[in-house]
Structure formats: structure tokens, C-alpha cells
PDB file of C-alpha atoms in Angstrom:
ATOM      1  CA  MET A   1     -37.499  53.649 -91.097  1.00 47.00           C
ATOM      2  CA  THR A   2     -39.255  56.199 -93.222  1.00 38.00           C
ATOM      3  CA  VAL A   3     -39.212  59.993 -93.596  1.00 39.00           C
ATOM      4  CA  THR A   4     -42.894  60.826 -93.217  1.00 36.00           C
ATOM      5  CA  SER A   5     -44.957  63.962 -93.542  1.00 32.00           C
ATOM      6  CA  SER A   6     -48.404  62.428 -92.913  1.00 30.00           C
ATOM      7  CA  ARG A   7     -49.986  59.171 -93.319  1.00 27.00           C
ATOM      8  CA  PHE A   8     -53.612  58.754 -94.278  1.00 25.00           C
ATOM      9  CA  ASP A   9     -55.285  55.298 -95.288  1.00 29.00           C
ATOM     10  CA  ALA A  10     -58.224  55.883 -97.707  1.00 28.00           C
ATOM     11  CA  PHE A  11     -61.376  54.509 -96.261  1.00 28.00           C
ATOM     12  CA  ARG A  12     -65.024  55.435 -96.021  1.00 31.00           C
ATOM     13  CA  PRO A  13     -66.418  55.144 -92.467  1.00 38.00           C
ATOM     14  CA  SER A  14     -69.751  53.546 -91.880  1.00 39.00           C
ATOM     15  CA  ARG A  15     -72.209  54.563 -89.140  1.00 40.00           C
ATOM     16  CA  LEU A  16     -71.489  51.579 -87.148  1.00 39.00           C
ATOM     17  CA  PHE A  17     -67.687  52.381 -87.434  1.00 43.00           C
ATOM     18  CA  LEU A  18     -68.382  56.078 -86.448  1.00 43.00           C
ATOM     19  CA  GLY A  19     -70.551  54.771 -83.369  1.00 49.00           C
ATOM     20  CA  LEU A  20     -67.694  52.516 -82.346  1.00 47.00           C
ATOM     21  CA  ALA A  21     -65.071  55.092 -82.653  1.00 50.00           C
ATOM     22  CA  GLY A  22     -67.107  57.532 -80.464  1.00 53.00           C
ATOM     23  CA  SER A  23     -67.411  54.857 -77.793  1.00 50.00           C
ATOM     24  CA  LEU A  24     -63.851  54.218 -77.770  1.00 49.00           C
ATOM     25  CA  LEU A  25     -62.987  57.803 -77.697  1.00 50.00           C
ATOM     26  CA  LEU A  26     -65.154  58.292 -74.569  1.00 49.00           C
ATOM     27  CA  ALA A  27     -63.552  55.202 -72.953  1.00 51.00           C
ATOM     28  CA  ALA A  28     -60.075  56.505 -73.824  1.00 51.00           C
ATOM     29  CA  CYS A  29     -60.893  59.875 -72.197  1.00 52.00           C
ATOM     30  CA  ALA A  30     -61.953  58.043 -69.005  1.00 51.00           C
ATOM     31  CA  SER A  31     -58.808  55.959 -68.902  1.00 56.00           C
ATOM     32  CA  GLU A  32     -55.499  56.977 -67.404  1.00 61.00           C
ATOM     33  CA  PRO A  33     -53.020  58.890 -69.689  1.00 67.00           C
ATOM     34  CA  GLU A  34     -50.303  56.906 -71.172  1.00 69.00           C
ATOM     35  CA  THR A  35     -47.293  56.682 -68.838  1.00 84.00           C
ATOM     36  CA  ARG A  36     -44.897  54.439 -70.614  1.00 89.00           C
ATOM     37  CA  PRO A  37     -41.691  56.347 -71.688  1.00 95.00           C
ATOM     38  CA  CYS A  38     -40.509  57.338 -75.104  1.00 96.00           C
ATOM     39  CA  PRO A  39     -37.129  56.274 -76.353  1.00 97.00           C
ATOM     40  CA  GLN A  40     -34.021  58.338 -75.452  1.00 97.00           C
ATOM     41  CA  VAL A  41     -32.920  60.601 -78.174  1.00 98.00           C
ATOM     42  CA  VAL A  42     -29.063  60.906 -78.339  1.00 97.00           C
ATOM     43  CA  VAL A  43     -27.164  63.356 -80.880  1.00 98.00           C
ATOM     44  CA  VAL A  44     -23.787  61.625 -81.495  1.00 96.00           C
ATOM     45  CA  SER A  45     -21.372  64.306 -80.409  1.00 94.00           C
ATOM     46  CA  ASP A  46     -18.578  63.366 -82.950  1.00 94.00           C
ATOM     47  CA  ALA A  47     -21.113  63.490 -85.613  1.00 97.00           C
ATOM     48  CA  SER A  48     -23.055  66.646 -84.661  1.00 97.00           C
ATOM     49  CA  ARG A  49     -21.132  68.909 -86.757  1.00 97.00           C
ATOM     50  CA  GLN A  50     -19.681  68.920 -90.373  1.00 98.00           C
ATOM     51  CA  VAL A  51     -17.208  71.098 -92.103  1.00 97.00           C
ATOM     52  CA  LYS A  52     -17.006  70.431 -95.806  1.00 97.00           C
ATOM     53  CA  PHE A  53     -13.831  71.566 -97.687  1.00 95.00           C
ATOM     54  CA  SER A  54     -13.310  72.232-101.320  1.00 93.00           C
ATOM     55  CA  GLY A  55     -10.488  69.953-102.420  1.00 84.00           C
ATOM     56  CA  GLN A  56      -7.474  69.310-100.270  1.00 85.00           C
ATOM     57  CA  GLY A  57      -7.227  72.690 -98.725  1.00 82.00           C
ATOM     58  CA  ARG A  58      -8.160  73.140 -95.085  1.00 85.00           C
ATOM     59  CA  ASP A  59      -7.978  76.992 -94.919  1.00 88.00           C
ATOM     60  CA  LEU A  60     -11.019  79.004 -94.023  1.00 90.00           C
ATOM     61  CA  THR A  61     -11.257  80.189 -97.805  1.00 92.00           C
ATOM     62  CA  ASP A  62     -11.761  76.367 -98.607  1.00 95.00           C
ATOM     63  CA  VAL A  63     -14.908  75.923 -96.576  1.00 96.00           C
ATOM     64  CA  LEU A  64     -18.009  74.912 -98.749  1.00 97.00           C
ATOM     65  CA  PHE A  65     -20.242  74.746 -95.727  1.00 98.00           C
ATOM     66  CA  GLU A  66     -20.468  73.901 -92.179  1.00 98.00           C
ATOM     67  CA  ALA A  67     -23.585  72.150 -90.737  1.00 98.00           C
ATOM     68  CA  SER A  68     -24.792  71.041 -87.399  1.00 98.00           C
ATOM     69  CA  ILE A  69     -27.581  68.627 -86.401  1.00 98.00           C
ATOM     70  CA  SER A  70     -30.012  68.625 -83.413  1.00 98.00           C
ATOM     71  CA  ALA A  71     -32.997  66.615 -82.314  1.00 97.00           C
ATOM     72  CA  GLY A  72     -36.264  68.275 -81.759  1.00 95.00           C
ATOM     73  CA  ARG A  73     -39.633  67.303 -80.622  1.00 96.00           C
ATOM     74  CA  LEU A  74     -40.263  63.462 -80.145  1.00 97.00           C
ATOM     75  CA  VAL A  75     -43.763  62.199 -80.232  1.00 96.00           C
ATOM     76  CA  CYS A  76     -44.499  58.609 -79.140  1.00 96.00           C
ATOM     77  CA  ASP A  77     -47.976  56.766 -79.480  1.00 96.00           C
ATOM     78  CA  TYR A  78     -48.593  53.321 -77.977  1.00 96.00           C
ATOM     79  CA  ASP A  79     -51.015  50.860 -79.488  1.00 93.00           C
ATOM     80  CA  ASP A  80     -51.043  47.554 -77.530  1.00 89.00           C
ATOM     81  CA  ASN A  81     -47.569  46.068 -78.460  1.00 92.00           C
ATOM     82  CA  GLU A  82     -46.590  48.755 -80.834  1.00 95.00           C
ATOM     83  CA  LEU A  83     -44.614  51.989 -80.253  1.00 96.00           C
ATOM     84  CA  ASP A  84     -45.115  54.552 -83.154  1.00 97.00           C
ATOM     85  CA  TRP A  85     -42.464  57.276 -82.805  1.00 97.00           C
ATOM     86  CA  ASP A  86     -41.843  60.514 -84.892  1.00 97.00           C
ATOM     87  CA  LEU A  87     -38.825  62.819 -84.318  1.00 98.00           C
ATOM     88  CA  GLU A  88     -38.046  66.075 -85.681  1.00 98.00           C
ATOM     89  CA  VAL A  89     -34.420  66.678 -86.912  1.00 98.00           C
ATOM     90  CA  GLN A  90     -33.045  69.975 -87.530  1.00 98.00           C
ATOM     91  CA  VAL A  91     -29.877  70.775 -89.741  1.00 98.00           C
ATOM     92  CA  VAL A  92     -28.549  74.315 -89.854  1.00 98.00           C
ATOM     93  CA  ALA A  93     -26.011  75.003 -92.490  1.00 98.00           C
ATOM     94  CA  ALA A  94     -23.691  77.970 -92.904  1.00 98.00           C
ATOM     95  CA  ARG A  95     -22.405  78.842 -96.430  1.00 97.00           C
ATOM     96  CA  GLY A  96     -18.679  78.975 -96.774  1.00 97.00           C
ATOM     97  CA  PRO A  97     -16.400  81.148 -99.053  1.00 96.00           C
ATOM     98  CA  ALA A  98     -15.708  78.434-101.501  1.00 96.00           C
ATOM     99  CA  ASN A  99     -19.392  77.588-102.166  1.00 95.00           C
ATOM    100  CA  ASP A 100     -20.292  78.911-105.592  1.00 94.00           C
ATOM    101  CA  ASP A 101     -23.303  76.739-106.219  1.00 95.00           C
ATOM    102  CA  ARG A 102     -25.198  78.114-103.028  1.00 96.00           C
ATOM    103  CA  LEU A 103     -26.009  74.747-101.906  1.00 97.00           C
ATOM    104  CA  ALA A 104     -25.128  72.402 -99.002  1.00 97.00           C
ATOM    105  CA  ASN A 105     -25.328  68.629 -99.975  1.00 97.00           C
ATOM    106  CA  LEU A 106     -25.194  66.338 -96.904  1.00 97.00           C
ATOM    107  CA  SER A 107     -26.683  63.283 -95.308  1.00 97.00           C
ATOM    108  CA  TYR A 108     -27.538  62.441 -91.820  1.00 98.00           C
ATOM    109  CA  PHE A 109     -28.465  59.150 -90.001  1.00 98.00           C
ATOM    110  CA  VAL A 110     -31.127  58.031 -87.673  1.00 97.00           C
ATOM    111  CA  ALA A 111     -30.488  54.669 -85.775  1.00 97.00           C
ATOM    112  CA  LEU A 112     -32.545  52.746 -83.505  1.00 97.00           C
ATOM    113  CA  ALA A 113     -30.722  50.725 -80.750  1.00 97.00           C
ATOM    114  CA  ARG A 114     -31.495  48.905 -77.650  1.00 95.00           C
ATOM    115  CA  THR A 115     -30.197  50.629 -74.432  1.00 92.00           C
ATOM    116  CA  ASP A 116     -27.165  47.957 -74.412  1.00 93.00           C
ATOM    117  CA  GLN A 117     -26.208  49.871 -77.747  1.00 89.00           C
ATOM    118  CA  THR A 118     -27.208  47.114 -80.163  1.00 95.00           C
ATOM    119  CA  ILE A 119     -28.088  48.753 -83.337  1.00 96.00           C
ATOM    120  CA  LEU A 120     -31.346  47.473 -84.747  1.00 96.00           C
ATOM    121  CA  GLN A 121     -31.580  49.699 -87.735  1.00 96.00           C
ATOM    122  CA  ARG A 122     -29.686  52.456 -89.288  1.00 97.00           C
ATOM    123  CA  ASP A 123     -30.851  54.743 -92.068  1.00 97.00           C
ATOM    124  CA  SER A 124     -29.295  57.629 -93.968  1.00 97.00           C
ATOM    125  CA  PHE A 125     -31.184  60.576 -95.506  1.00 97.00           C
ATOM    126  CA  ASP A 126     -29.808  62.966 -98.153  1.00 97.00           C
ATOM    127  CA  LEU A 127     -30.488  66.523 -97.799  1.00 97.00           C
ATOM    128  CA  ALA A 128     -29.867  69.407-100.116  1.00 97.00           C
ATOM    129  CA  ILE A 129     -30.051  72.769 -98.351  1.00 97.00           C
ATOM    130  CA  PRO A 130     -30.158  75.758-100.671  1.00 97.00           C
ATOM    131  CA  PHE A 131     -28.828  79.393 -99.771  1.00 97.00           C
ATOM    132  CA  PRO A 132     -31.405  81.469-101.344  1.00 96.00           C
ATOM    133  CA  GLY A 133     -30.564  85.125-102.192  1.00 93.00           C
ATOM    134  CA  ASN A 134     -27.885  86.466-100.012  1.00 92.00           C
ATOM    135  CA  ARG A 135     -28.638  84.248 -97.022  1.00 96.00           C
ATOM    136  CA  THR A 136     -25.492  82.528 -95.664  1.00 96.00           C
ATOM    137  CA  ARG A 137     -27.250  80.517 -92.849  1.00 97.00           C
ATOM    138  CA  VAL A 138     -30.253  78.366 -93.409  1.00 97.00           C
ATOM    139  CA  SER A 139     -31.988  75.524 -91.596  1.00 96.00           C
ATOM    140  CA  ALA A 140     -34.018  72.415 -92.735  1.00 96.00           C
ATOM    141  CA  LEU A 141     -36.582  70.465 -90.574  1.00 97.00           C
ATOM    142  CA  GLU A 142     -37.182  67.000 -91.289  1.00 96.00           C
ATOM    143  CA  GLU A 143     -39.438  64.385 -89.599  1.00 97.00           C
ATOM    144  CA  VAL A 144     -38.542  60.714 -89.320  1.00 96.00           C
ATOM    145  CA  GLY A 145     -40.542  58.052 -87.811  1.00 95.00           C
ATOM    146  CA  GLN A 146     -40.900  54.285 -87.186  1.00 95.00           C
ATOM    147  CA  VAL A 147     -43.185  51.772 -85.603  1.00 96.00           C
ATOM    148  CA  ILE A 148     -41.391  49.430 -83.178  1.00 95.00           C
ATOM    149  CA  THR A 149     -43.091  46.042 -82.294  1.00 95.00           C
ATOM    150  CA  LEU A 150     -42.539  45.528 -78.576  1.00 95.00           C
ATOM    151  CA  GLN A 151     -41.957  42.154 -76.947  1.00 92.00           C
ATOM    152  CA  GLY A 152     -43.225  41.236 -73.598  1.00 91.00           C
ATOM    153  CA  GLN A 153     -42.905  44.028 -71.192  1.00 91.00           C
ATOM    154  CA  GLU A 154     -40.793  46.257 -73.325  1.00 93.00           C
ATOM    155  CA  HIS A 155     -41.451  49.947 -73.502  1.00 95.00           C
ATOM    156  CA  GLY A 156     -39.734  52.963 -75.202  1.00 96.00           C
ATOM    157  CA  GLY A 157     -37.321  53.243 -72.390  1.00 96.00           C
ATOM    158  CA  ASN A 158     -35.748  49.978 -73.723  1.00 96.00           C
ATOM    159  CA  TYR A 159     -34.616  51.825 -76.827  1.00 97.00           C
ATOM    160  CA  ARG A 160     -32.335  54.867 -77.891  1.00 97.00           C
ATOM    161  CA  ILE A 161     -32.482  56.822 -81.012  1.00 98.00           C
ATOM    162  CA  TYR A 162     -29.125  58.052 -82.427  1.00 97.00           C
ATOM    163  CA  VAL A 163     -28.981  60.943 -84.587  1.00 98.00           C
ATOM    164  CA  GLY A 164     -25.880  62.433 -86.577  1.00 98.00           C
ATOM    165  CA  LEU A 165     -24.340  63.636 -89.588  1.00 98.00           C
ATOM    166  CA  ASP A 166     -22.834  60.988 -92.089  1.00 98.00           C
ATOM    167  CA  LEU A 167     -19.101  62.070 -92.034  1.00 97.00           C
ATOM    168  CA  THR A 168     -15.941  60.847 -93.901  1.00 95.00           C
ATOM    169  CA  ARG A 169     -13.070  59.612 -91.616  1.00 95.00           C
ATOM    170  CA  GLU A 170     -11.227  62.831 -92.366  1.00 93.00           C
ATOM    171  CA  GLU A 171     -14.358  65.023 -91.213  1.00 95.00           C
ATOM    172  CA  MET A 172     -14.679  62.900 -88.094  1.00 94.00           C
ATOM    173  CA  GLU A 173     -11.071  63.364 -87.352  1.00 93.00           C
ATOM    174  CA  TYR A 174     -11.266  67.137 -88.045  1.00 92.00           C
ATOM    175  CA  ASN A 175     -14.247  67.272 -85.341  1.00 92.00           C
ATOM    176  CA  ARG A 176     -12.168  65.391 -82.939  1.00 92.00           C
ATOM    177  CA  ALA A 177      -9.251  67.762 -83.396  1.00 91.00           C
ATOM    178  CA  ASN A 178     -11.253  71.163 -83.280  1.00 88.00           C
TER     179      ASN A 178
END
């Protein structure tokens, strides 16, 4: 799984290639629109929020930052037996009273699983969100994507994409208690 902003392969199209591409484009316009589904996106509820404390204290004055994660737009593109998906992931962070460096350092995960919850791949991504000027609430928008090779009659509906914040055991327990 990779974090992508754009993908371009450097090549020089020939006139023959352009003619073929034009013919294929016209044929694609005349064909039916894609009806196969995208994977379902699930934000893991226990991992959708993080409260990061300074040291051992658990008082409001000990909060470095609070963060939440959500999934945005999911785009799927089928090409024969491959499904290329791209997902927007948004993280919103609020600066706490104990945060002197004006930065929220966190990580989030994206996992691909079958609908039977068998995890096929899980990747973590580090994210540093600065609090510029006097801002105490900021957000970051990331894009993650992957190409899935489909087997037989599989389609995107056979998969789930799980998203959440990477939490310590204590942070997970804090979320469940609050």
C-alpha cells in the first residue's frame, strides 16, 4: 500500500498509440458504466480518536493533543482483473494545554481485509500536524491507495478497508472508558 499524490509513467506516445487510444475511448463511451462495487470503508470506532497526554498525568492540563480520523472520498477503477482504489483520509487535531512544541505527532493505519475480516495487508503512516500561529485546531488530508488483483468473480464488495489511529493499549482503554 502506498501513499500517493499522483502517478505518471514517462513515455512518448506515437501516432498509432494516439489513434488506438482514441478508438478505445470512443468504445468505452459507448459501453455500459462500471457497476462493480468499491470496497466498504470502515473507521474502527475504538481507534477513531486519540488523546495524547504528557507524562503520567491524566488531567485536562496534561493533554498534548486530541485527534480524530475519518474516511473521505473513495474512488475505484477496474481494469480487467485489477481494482485500483484511492481513499482520502482526514485527521483533525486539537492542541492541548501541555503542547509546547505546537505539533501533533501521530500515526494512522489503513488495512485491507476480506469481508470475513481476514486482514490481507496493514500499513501505518506517520503524520506530523503543526499548529501554526495561534491556531489550536487543524486538519490534514492524506490520500492512500492500492491495486488489488482480483481472483475469479471477485469484486470490490468482497473487501473492506479499515482505517484508524495507531494507539497504545492505554489510549485504547482511555477511549473505551470515555
